[in-house]
PDB file of C-alpha atoms in Angstrom:
ATOM      1  CA  MET U1102      31.582-115.840  56.410  1.00 91.00           C
ATOM      2  CA  LYS U1103      34.283-114.107  58.023  1.00 96.00           C
ATOM      3  CA  THR U1104      37.085-112.342  56.322  1.00 98.00           C
ATOM      4  CA  VAL U1105      40.260-113.570  57.290  1.00 98.00           C
ATOM      5  CA  ILE U1106      43.428-111.165  55.691  1.00 98.00           C
ATOM      6  CA  GLY U1107      46.566-113.166  54.244  1.00 98.00           C
ATOM      7  CA  VAL U1108      49.398-110.967  53.214  1.00 97.00           C
ATOM      8  CA  MET U1109      52.441-112.488  51.547  1.00 96.00           C
ATOM      9  CA  GLY U1110      55.186-110.096  52.704  1.00 90.00           C
ATOM     10  CA  GLY U1111      58.078-109.261  50.152  1.00 77.00           C
ATOM     11  CA  SER U1112      61.619-108.240  50.533  1.00 73.00           C
ATOM     12  CA  GLY U1113      61.791-106.475  53.339  1.00 73.00           C
ATOM     13  CA  ILE U1114      58.421-107.067  54.952  1.00 78.00           C
ATOM     14  CA  TYR U1115      59.022-110.308  57.101  1.00 73.00           C
ATOM     15  CA  GLU U1116      56.785-109.393  59.926  1.00 78.00           C
ATOM     16  CA  ILE U1117      53.567-107.374  60.372  1.00 82.00           C
ATOM     17  CA  ASP U1118      53.182-104.837  63.550  1.00 80.00           C
ATOM     18  CA  GLY U1119      49.868-104.710  66.101  1.00 84.00           C
ATOM     19  CA  LEU U1120      48.784-108.062  65.488  1.00 89.00           C
ATOM     20  CA  GLU U1121      47.064-108.959  68.780  1.00 93.00           C
ATOM     21  CA  ASN U1122      47.291-112.510  70.105  1.00 94.00           C
ATOM     22  CA  ALA U1123      50.353-113.166  67.089  1.00 94.00           C
ATOM     23  CA  GLU U1124      51.536-116.816  67.249  1.00 95.00           C
ATOM     24  CA  TRP U1125      53.852-118.030  64.313  1.00 96.00           C
ATOM     25  CA  ARG U1126      52.626-121.537  63.103  1.00 97.00           C
ATOM     26  CA  LYS U1127      53.883-124.477  60.695  1.00 98.00           C
ATOM     27  CA  ILE U1128      51.491-125.437  58.018  1.00 98.00           C
ATOM     28  CA  ASP U1129      51.658-128.542  56.111  1.00 97.00           C
ATOM     29  CA  SER U1130      51.194-128.692  52.205  1.00 98.00           C
ATOM     30  CA  PRO U1131      50.881-131.591  50.329  1.00 98.00           C
ATOM     31  CA  PHE U1132      52.847-129.431  47.912  1.00 98.00           C
ATOM     32  CA  GLY U1133      55.617-129.252  49.811  1.00 98.00           C
ATOM     33  CA  ALA U1134      57.262-126.483  52.101  1.00 98.00           C
ATOM     34  CA  PRO U1135      55.537-123.395  52.203  1.00 98.00           C
ATOM     35  CA  SER U1136      58.444-120.575  53.027  1.00 98.00           C
ATOM     36  CA  ASP U1137      57.844-120.606  56.201  1.00 97.00           C
ATOM     37  CA  ASP U1138      55.941-120.883  59.270  1.00 97.00           C
ATOM     38  CA  LEU U1139      52.817-118.620  58.896  1.00 97.00           C
ATOM     39  CA  LEU U1140      51.725-115.701  61.691  1.00 95.00           C
ATOM     40  CA  PHE U1141      48.098-115.914  63.144  1.00 96.00           C
ATOM     41  CA  GLY U1142      46.349-113.307  64.718  1.00 96.00           C
ATOM     42  CA  THR U1143      43.827-110.076  64.628  1.00 95.00           C
ATOM     43  CA  LEU U1144      44.138-106.760  64.148  1.00 93.00           C
ATOM     44  CA  ASN U1145      41.312-104.395  64.507  1.00 90.00           C
ATOM     45  CA  SER U1146      39.204-107.316  65.399  1.00 92.00           C
ATOM     46  CA  VAL U1147      39.611-109.055  61.668  1.00 96.00           C
ATOM     47  CA  LYS U1148      41.616-111.998  61.853  1.00 97.00           C
ATOM     48  CA  MET U1149      45.015-111.999  59.590  1.00 96.00           C
ATOM     49  CA  VAL U1150      47.546-114.187  58.442  1.00 97.00           C
ATOM     50  CA  PHE U1151      50.795-113.370  57.429  1.00 96.00           C
ATOM     51  CA  LEU U1152      53.596-115.405  55.541  1.00 96.00           C
ATOM     52  CA  PRO U1153      56.873-113.972  54.312  1.00 95.00           C
ATOM     53  CA  ARG U1154      57.236-114.954  50.829  1.00 96.00           C
ATOM     54  CA  HIS U1155      60.964-115.292  51.153  1.00 95.00           C
ATOM     55  CA  GLY U1156      61.346-116.575  54.368  1.00 95.00           C
ATOM     56  CA  ARG U1157      61.874-114.938  57.248  1.00 93.00           C
ATOM     57  CA  GLY U1158      65.916-114.140  56.895  1.00 90.00           C
ATOM     58  CA  HIS U1159      65.471-113.544  53.274  1.00 91.00           C
ATOM     59  CA  LYS U1160      65.711-117.325  52.419  1.00 94.00           C
ATOM     60  CA  GLN U1161      64.409-117.955  49.561  1.00 96.00           C
ATOM     61  CA  SER U1162      64.810-116.410  45.921  1.00 97.00           C
ATOM     62  CA  PRO U1163      62.309-116.089  43.577  1.00 97.00           C
ATOM     63  CA  SER U1164      63.091-119.217  41.715  1.00 97.00           C
ATOM     64  CA  THR U1165      63.115-121.205  44.800  1.00 97.00           C
ATOM     65  CA  VAL U1166      60.030-120.081  46.673  1.00 98.00           C
ATOM     66  CA  ASN U1167      57.399-123.143  46.473  1.00 98.00           C
ATOM     67  CA  TYR U1168      54.349-120.820  45.128  1.00 98.00           C
ATOM     68  CA  ARG U1169      51.897-123.346  45.494  1.00 98.00           C
ATOM     69  CA  ALA U1170      53.227-124.729  48.597  1.00 98.00           C
ATOM     70  CA  ASN U1171      52.825-120.841  50.161  1.00 98.00           C
ATOM     71  CA  ILE U1172      48.949-120.713  48.392  1.00 98.00           C
ATOM     72  CA  ASP U1173      48.030-124.009  49.336  1.00 98.00           C
ATOM     73  CA  ALA U1174      49.136-122.987  53.492  1.00 98.00           C
ATOM     74  CA  MET U1175      47.237-119.638  53.091  1.00 98.00           C
ATOM     75  CA  LYS U1176      44.162-121.604  51.944  1.00 98.00           C
ATOM     76  CA  ARG U1177      44.401-123.950  54.606  1.00 98.00           C
ATOM     77  CA  ALA U1178      44.679-121.255  57.026  1.00 98.00           C
ATOM     78  CA  GLY U1179      41.109-120.449  56.620  1.00 98.00           C
ATOM     79  CA  VAL U1180      42.451-116.669  54.240  1.00 98.00           C
ATOM     80  CA  THR U1181      39.682-115.444  51.736  1.00 98.00           C
ATOM     81  CA  ASP U1182      41.912-112.481  50.363  1.00 98.00           C
ATOM     82  CA  VAL U1183      45.407-112.083  49.848  1.00 98.00           C
ATOM     83  CA  ILE U1184      47.147-109.067  49.562  1.00 98.00           C
ATOM     84  CA  SER U1185      51.036-109.191  47.653  1.00 97.00           C
ATOM     85  CA  VAL U1186      53.015-106.893  48.848  1.00 96.00           C
ATOM     86  CA  SER U1187      56.397-106.960  46.464  1.00 94.00           C
ATOM     87  CA  ALA U1188      59.873-104.536  45.576  1.00 92.00           C
ATOM     88  CA  CYS U1189      59.658-103.924  42.213  1.00 94.00           C
ATOM     89  CA  GLY U1190      61.721-101.693  39.564  1.00 94.00           C
ATOM     90  CA  SER U1191      59.404 -98.939  37.518  1.00 96.00           C
ATOM     91  CA  PHE U1192      59.864 -98.053  34.064  1.00 96.00           C
ATOM     92  CA  ARG U1193      57.730 -94.565  34.075  1.00 96.00           C
ATOM     93  CA  GLU U1194      59.629 -91.404  35.409  1.00 95.00           C
ATOM     94  CA  GLU U1195      56.220 -90.777  37.050  1.00 96.00           C
ATOM     95  CA  MET U1196      56.270 -93.700  39.038  1.00 97.00           C
ATOM     96  CA  ALA U1197      59.233 -93.074  41.184  1.00 94.00           C
ATOM     97  CA  PRO U1198      60.938 -95.150  43.920  1.00 93.00           C
ATOM     98  CA  GLY U1199      58.917 -94.655  47.069  1.00 94.00           C
ATOM     99  CA  ASP U1200      55.766 -94.625  45.211  1.00 96.00           C
ATOM    100  CA  PHE U1201      53.314 -97.733  44.864  1.00 97.00           C
ATOM    101  CA  VAL U1202      51.749 -99.418  41.981  1.00 98.00           C
ATOM    102  CA  ILE U1203      48.327-100.946  42.057  1.00 98.00           C
ATOM    103  CA  VAL U1204      48.892-104.181  39.599  1.00 98.00           C
ATOM    104  CA  ASP U1205      45.883-105.080  37.631  1.00 98.00           C
ATOM    105  CA  GLN U1206      47.508-106.853  34.720  1.00 98.00           C
ATOM    106  CA  PHE U1207      50.446-109.020  34.553  1.00 98.00           C
ATOM    107  CA  ILE U1208      52.996-110.602  31.270  1.00 98.00           C
ATOM    108  CA  ASP U1209      54.119-113.993  32.717  1.00 98.00           C
ATOM    109  CA  ARG U1210      58.406-114.310  31.409  1.00 98.00           C
ATOM    110  CA  THR U1211      59.192-116.884  34.355  1.00 98.00           C
ATOM    111  CA  PHE U1212      59.882-120.224  33.377  1.00 97.00           C
ATOM    112  CA  ALA U1213      61.134-122.230  36.336  1.00 97.00           C
ATOM    113  CA  ARG U1214      58.684-122.772  38.363  1.00 97.00           C
ATOM    114  CA  GLU U1215      55.673-124.599  39.335  1.00 98.00           C
ATOM    115  CA  LYS U1216      52.634-122.636  37.598  1.00 98.00           C
ATOM    116  CA  SER U1217      49.036-124.964  38.491  1.00 98.00           C
ATOM    117  CA  PHE U1218      48.146-126.868  40.998  1.00 98.00           C
ATOM    118  CA  PHE U1219      46.095-128.808  38.670  1.00 98.00           C
ATOM    119  CA  GLY U1220      47.971-131.903  36.111  1.00 97.00           C
ATOM    120  CA  SER U1221      48.097-135.172  34.827  1.00 96.00           C
ATOM    121  CA  GLY U1222      45.048-136.673  36.299  1.00 97.00           C
ATOM    122  CA  CYS U1223      43.094-133.592  36.732  1.00 98.00           C
ATOM    123  CA  VAL U1224      42.819-130.991  34.611  1.00 98.00           C
ATOM    124  CA  ALA U1225      41.106-127.225  34.978  1.00 98.00           C
ATOM    125  CA  HIS U1226      41.618-124.265  33.120  1.00 98.00           C
ATOM    126  CA  VAL U1227      40.964-121.400  34.997  1.00 98.00           C
ATOM    127  CA  SER U1228      40.601-117.428  33.419  1.00 97.00           C
ATOM    128  CA  VAL U1229      43.316-115.029  34.749  1.00 98.00           C
ATOM    129  CA  ALA U1230      42.318-112.022  31.772  1.00 98.00           C
ATOM    130  CA  HIS U1231      41.539-110.145  35.107  1.00 98.00           C
ATOM    131  CA  PRO U1232      44.219-111.459  37.498  1.00 98.00           C
ATOM    132  CA  THR U1233      43.549-108.984  40.850  1.00 98.00           C
ATOM    133  CA  CYS U1234      40.345-108.660  42.150  1.00 98.00           C
ATOM    134  CA  PRO U1235      38.996-105.044  41.747  1.00 98.00           C
ATOM    135  CA  ARG U1236      37.633-105.468  45.315  1.00 98.00           C
ATOM    136  CA  LEU U1237      40.540-105.623  47.506  1.00 98.00           C
ATOM    137  CA  SER U1238      42.469-103.412  45.089  1.00 98.00           C
ATOM    138  CA  ALA U1239      40.028-100.728  45.681  1.00 98.00           C
ATOM    139  CA  ALA U1240      40.546-101.430  49.351  1.00 98.00           C
ATOM    140  CA  CYS U1241      44.457-101.577  48.922  1.00 98.00           C
ATOM    141  CA  LEU U1242      44.308 -98.114  46.871  1.00 98.00           C
ATOM    142  CA  GLU U1243      41.986 -96.663  49.733  1.00 98.00           C
ATOM    143  CA  ALA U1244      44.732 -97.284  52.300  1.00 98.00           C
ATOM    144  CA  ALA U1245      47.377 -96.320  51.213  1.00 98.00           C
ATOM    145  CA  THR U1246      46.067 -93.044  49.970  1.00 98.00           C
ATOM    146  CA  ALA U1247      44.814 -92.742  53.711  1.00 97.00           C
ATOM    147  CA  GLU U1248      48.236 -93.642  55.212  1.00 96.00           C
ATOM    148  CA  GLY U1249      49.777 -90.771  52.763  1.00 97.00           C
ATOM    149  CA  ILE U1250      51.516 -93.188  50.007  1.00 97.00           C
ATOM    150  CA  THR U1251      51.999 -92.261  46.403  1.00 97.00           C
ATOM    151  CA  VAL U1252      49.693 -94.446  45.012  1.00 98.00           C
ATOM    152  CA  HIS U1253      48.884 -95.393  40.965  1.00 98.00           C
ATOM    153  CA  ASN U1254      45.804 -96.839  40.503  1.00 98.00           C
ATOM    154  CA  GLY U1255      46.461 -99.713  37.869  1.00 98.00           C
ATOM    155  CA  GLY U1256      49.678-100.959  35.829  1.00 98.00           C
ATOM    156  CA  THR U1257      51.207-103.632  34.552  1.00 98.00           C
ATOM    157  CA  TYR U1258      53.630-106.245  35.990  1.00 98.00           C
ATOM    158  CA  LEU U1259      56.893-107.456  33.767  1.00 98.00           C
ATOM    159  CA  ALA U1260      58.062-111.381  35.476  1.00 98.00           C
ATOM    160  CA  MET U1261      60.648-111.862  35.285  1.00 98.00           C
ATOM    161  CA  GLU U1262      62.742-114.829  36.258  1.00 98.00           C
ATOM    162  CA  GLY U1263      65.600-113.228  38.117  1.00 95.00           C
ATOM    163  CA  PRO U1264      68.051-113.427  40.577  1.00 94.00           C
ATOM    164  CA  GLN U1265      69.415-111.360  37.494  1.00 94.00           C
ATOM    165  CA  PHE U1266      67.952-108.018  36.868  1.00 91.00           C
ATOM    166  CA  SER U1267      67.104-106.703  33.233  1.00 92.00           C
ATOM    167  CA  THR U1268      70.091-106.111  30.490  1.00 93.00           C
ATOM    168  CA  LEU U1269      69.022-102.584  29.009  1.00 92.00           C
ATOM    169  CA  ALA U1270      67.955-104.193  25.973  1.00 95.00           C
ATOM    170  CA  GLU U1271      65.121-106.322  28.323  1.00 96.00           C
ATOM    171  CA  SER U1272      64.620-103.128  29.868  1.00 95.00           C
ATOM    172  CA  LYS U1273      64.122-101.209  27.074  1.00 95.00           C
ATOM    173  CA  MET U1274      61.573-103.541  25.507  1.00 97.00           C
ATOM    174  CA  TYR U1275      59.526-104.224  28.763  1.00 97.00           C
ATOM    175  CA  ARG U1276      58.977-100.708  28.758  1.00 97.00           C
ATOM    176  CA  GLU U1277      58.528 -99.406  25.040  1.00 97.00           C
ATOM    177  CA  SER U1278      57.299-102.357  22.922  1.00 98.00           C
ATOM    178  CA  TRP U1279      55.481-104.170  25.651  1.00 98.00           C
ATOM    179  CA  GLY U1280      53.992-101.103  27.651  1.00 97.00           C
ATOM    180  CA  CYS U1281      55.404-102.899  31.423  1.00 98.00           C
ATOM    181  CA  ASP U1282      54.576-100.086  33.914  1.00 98.00           C
ATOM    182  CA  VAL U1283      56.402-102.201  36.374  1.00 98.00           C
ATOM    183  CA  ILE U1284      58.978-105.085  36.618  1.00 97.00           C
ATOM    184  CA  GLY U1285      59.389-107.952  39.523  1.00 97.00           C
ATOM    185  CA  MET U1286      60.163-111.591  40.520  1.00 97.00           C
ATOM    186  CA  THR U1287      57.502-112.766  42.212  1.00 97.00           C
ATOM    187  CA  ASN U1288      54.219-112.054  41.587  1.00 98.00           C
ATOM    188  CA  MET U1289      54.220-115.019  39.190  1.00 98.00           C
ATOM    189  CA  PRO U1290      52.874-118.034  38.921  1.00 98.00           C
ATOM    190  CA  GLU U1291      51.860-116.325  42.783  1.00 98.00           C
ATOM    191  CA  ALA U1292      48.313-114.718  41.014  1.00 98.00           C
ATOM    192  CA  LYS U1293      47.797-117.646  38.929  1.00 98.00           C
ATOM    193  CA  LEU U1294      47.810-120.168  41.779  1.00 98.00           C
ATOM    194  CA  ALA U1295      45.807-117.969  43.964  1.00 98.00           C
ATOM    195  CA  ARG U1296      42.892-117.954  41.130  1.00 98.00           C
ATOM    196  CA  GLU U1297      42.980-121.659  41.453  1.00 98.00           C
ATOM    197  CA  ALA U1298      42.569-121.526  44.803  1.00 98.00           C
ATOM    198  CA  GLU U1299      39.614-119.622  44.502  1.00 98.00           C
ATOM    199  CA  LEU U1300      40.770-116.675  46.566  1.00 98.00           C
ATOM    200  CA  CYS U1301      41.077-113.463  45.819  1.00 98.00           C
ATOM    201  CA  TYR U1302      44.104-111.067  44.968  1.00 98.00           C
ATOM    202  CA  ALA U1303      45.649-108.033  45.234  1.00 98.00           C
ATOM    203  CA  SER U1304      49.320-107.031  44.524  1.00 98.00           C
ATOM    204  CA  VAL U1305      50.926-103.907  45.869  1.00 98.00           C
ATOM    205  CA  ALA U1306      53.854-102.942  43.898  1.00 96.00           C
ATOM    206  CA  MET U1307      56.315-101.169  45.877  1.00 94.00           C
ATOM    207  CA  ILE U1308      59.243 -98.916  43.527  1.00 94.00           C
ATOM    208  CA  THR U1309      62.502 -99.205  44.474  1.00 91.00           C
ATOM    209  CA  ASP U1310      64.129 -98.081  40.900  1.00 90.00           C
ATOM    210  CA  TYR U1311      64.608 -97.203  37.468  1.00 91.00           C
ATOM    211  CA  ASP U1312      65.214-100.791  36.715  1.00 87.00           C
ATOM    212  CA  SER U1313      68.230-100.279  34.072  1.00 79.00           C
ATOM    213  CA  TRP U1314      66.541 -98.208  31.314  1.00 82.00           C
ATOM    214  CA  HIS U1315      66.575 -94.860  32.710  1.00 79.00           C
ATOM    215  CA  PRO U1316      69.401 -92.945  31.149  1.00 74.00           C
ATOM    216  CA  ASP U1317      69.677 -90.916  34.744  1.00 69.00           C
ATOM    217  CA  HIS U1318      70.427 -93.990  36.937  1.00 64.00           C
ATOM    218  CA  GLY U1319      71.951 -96.380  35.043  1.00 60.00           C
ATOM    219  CA  GLU U1320      71.946 -99.606  36.238  1.00 60.00           C
ATOM    220  CA  VAL U1321      69.963-100.993  39.464  1.00 60.00           C
ATOM    221  CA  ASP U1322      72.497-100.184  42.449  1.00 65.00           C
ATOM    222  CA  VAL U1323      71.325-102.726  45.004  1.00 69.00           C
ATOM    223  CA  THR U1324      72.475-100.475  47.982  1.00 73.00           C
ATOM    224  CA  GLN U1325      70.118 -98.231  47.057  1.00 73.00           C
ATOM    225  CA  ILE U1326      67.413-100.891  46.688  1.00 72.00           C
ATOM    226  CA  ILE U1327      68.119-101.468  50.449  1.00 76.00           C
ATOM    227  CA  ALA U1328      67.912 -98.210  51.746  1.00 76.00           C
ATOM    228  CA  THR U1329      64.701 -97.137  49.655  1.00 79.00           C
ATOM    229  CA  LEU U1330      63.035-101.003  50.729  1.00 77.00           C
ATOM    230  CA  MET U1331      63.475 -99.846  54.146  1.00 78.00           C
ATOM    231  CA  GLY U1332      61.127 -96.796  54.103  1.00 78.00           C
ATOM    232  CA  ASN U1333      58.524 -99.042  51.612  1.00 83.00           C
ATOM    233  CA  SER U1334      58.129-101.440  54.301  1.00 86.00           C
ATOM    234  CA  GLY U1335      57.245 -99.412  56.890  1.00 88.00           C
ATOM    235  CA  LYS U1336      54.935 -97.571  54.712  1.00 92.00           C
ATOM    236  CA  ALA U1337      53.900-101.214  53.561  1.00 93.00           C
ATOM    237  CA  LYS U1338      52.593-102.190  57.365  1.00 91.00           C
ATOM    238  CA  GLY U1339      50.809 -98.529  57.381  1.00 93.00           C
ATOM    239  CA  MET U1340      48.730 -99.431  54.471  1.00 95.00           C
ATOM    240  CA  VAL U1341      48.260-103.002  55.719  1.00 95.00           C
ATOM    241  CA  ALA U1342      46.778-101.642  59.377  1.00 94.00           C
ATOM    242  CA  ARG U1343      44.223 -99.745  57.688  1.00 96.00           C
ATOM    243  CA  LEU U1344      42.738-102.393  55.641  1.00 97.00           C
ATOM    244  CA  PRO U1345      40.786-104.230  58.494  1.00 96.00           C
ATOM    245  CA  ALA U1346      38.238-101.794  58.499  1.00 96.00           C
ATOM    246  CA  LEU U1347      38.183-101.286  55.036  1.00 97.00           C
ATOM    247  CA  LEU U1348      36.621-104.472  54.423  1.00 97.00           C
ATOM    248  CA  GLY U1349      35.402-105.370  57.874  1.00 96.00           C
ATOM    249  CA  ALA U1350      35.392-108.827  59.419  1.00 96.00           C
ATOM    250  CA  GLU U1351      32.133-110.230  57.813  1.00 96.00           C
ATOM    251  CA  ARG U1352      32.787-111.087  54.173  1.00 94.00           C
ATOM    252  CA  GLU U1353      29.715-111.656  50.857  1.00 95.00           C
ATOM    253  CA  LEU U1354      30.919-113.455  48.067  1.00 97.00           C
ATOM    254  CA  CYS U1355      33.278-111.721  45.754  1.00 98.00           C
ATOM    255  CA  PRO U1356      31.385-109.670  43.052  1.00 97.00           C
ATOM    256  CA  HIS U1357      33.755-110.469  40.472  1.00 98.00           C
ATOM    257  CA  GLY U1358      34.014-114.260  40.758  1.00 98.00           C
ATOM    258  CA  CYS U1359      36.987-115.182  42.342  1.00 98.00           C
ATOM    259  CA  ASP U1360      36.062-117.190  44.752  1.00 97.00           C
ATOM    260  CA  ARG U1361      33.843-119.032  42.003  1.00 98.00           C
ATOM    261  CA  ALA U1362      37.028-119.086  39.748  1.00 98.00           C
ATOM    262  CA  LEU U1363      36.873-123.365  39.594  1.00 98.00           C
ATOM    263  CA  GLU U1364      32.815-123.412  39.444  1.00 96.00           C
ATOM    264  CA  TYR U1365      33.101-124.713  35.364  1.00 96.00           C
ATOM    265  CA  ALA U1366      36.751-124.824  35.496  1.00 98.00           C
ATOM    266  CA  ILE U1367      37.876-128.728  36.485  1.00 97.00           C
ATOM    267  CA  MET U1368      37.356-130.998  33.057  1.00 97.00           C
ATOM    268  CA  THR U1369      38.203-134.300  34.259  1.00 97.00           C
ATOM    269  CA  GLN U1370      35.436-136.163  34.835  1.00 96.00           C
ATOM    270  CA  ASP U1371      34.831-137.853  38.187  1.00 93.00           C
ATOM    271  CA  PRO U1372      36.006-141.425  36.999  1.00 93.00           C
ATOM    272  CA  HIS U1373      39.119-140.418  35.095  1.00 97.00           C
ATOM    273  CA  ARG U1374      40.226-138.570  38.051  1.00 97.00           C
ATOM    274  CA  ASP U1375      43.668-138.766  40.095  1.00 98.00           C
ATOM    275  CA  PRO U1376      42.795-140.142  44.017  1.00 97.00           C
ATOM    276  CA  GLU U1377      46.481-139.071  44.490  1.00 97.00           C
ATOM    277  CA  LEU U1378      45.997-136.004  43.241  1.00 98.00           C
ATOM    278  CA  VAL U1379      42.615-134.991  44.297  1.00 98.00           C
ATOM    279  CA  ALA U1380      43.323-135.813  47.307  1.00 98.00           C
ATOM    280  CA  LYS U1381      46.074-133.154  47.690  1.00 98.00           C
ATOM    281  CA  LEU U1382      43.789-130.719  46.200  1.00 98.00           C
ATOM    282  CA  ASP U1383      41.625-130.860  49.122  1.00 98.00           C
ATOM    283  CA  ALA U1384      42.271-127.498  50.290  1.00 98.00           C
ATOM    284  CA  VAL U1385      42.734-125.742  46.549  1.00 98.00           C
ATOM    285  CA  ALA U1386      39.688-126.850  45.060  1.00 98.00           C
ATOM    286  CA  GLY U1387      38.002-128.964  47.936  1.00 96.00           C
ATOM    287  CA  ARG U1388      34.708-127.015  47.330  1.00 97.00           C
ATOM    288  CA  VAL U1389      33.974-128.288  43.890  1.00 96.00           C
ATOM    289  CA  LEU U1390      35.412-131.577  44.197  1.00 94.00           C
TER     290      LEU U1390
END
């Protein structure tokens, strides 16, 4: 199997530098419109697909992003491995603005989003006990380190609905009682949907601020966030540029089973499946349906 790296670019990242034969293409999804067209190209002889999560020009808020359409479009584009790059706040003094965190766990506090491709007429339950792919995360860690980025291996990401930032009480609770490391608004349900689509998924959180818990920094300052975002964007592009050499053009089955997540997940027996829903799942679950 050929490797096709998909990059979901968060705030401040609306393109990938250095792609050869770069071309924006519209990908239709039965789950609605993705955030934008997808940018296709090759980097070091490895195929890459880029999707700006908020759309070029940052048109979509975290709550209005069509996460199902975005992941479905990635799968239709032939993507095998998804790298999520997103801005976040930090709950840890040692995880400073400008640092990157390779996320390995999530707490999902979002509530206004469609969180599954499946439902009435075709029920499925996948495991997200370990919601990111260790193989893909290790490649991101190596790429970030080689790029000279201060990167932290492992962290729990609190996914909030937004678009407002946390209250001081919430920030303290997430940090002190819940043990979270970073906070953002976009990785859920994205990671859950990637698992349902049998895509390996890694999350790279780019720290822009200390949320509101830090006594020396106070509330989140959007002007400071934007300034840090610009610096992080350049570092993220450098990290992504190193991934093709690390992942290679040829891809074996995922040793952690991400690409076989639906093997025993679908509960609805064949005669009772809704044909209309099954038709929509042709890309996401075609391997097992």
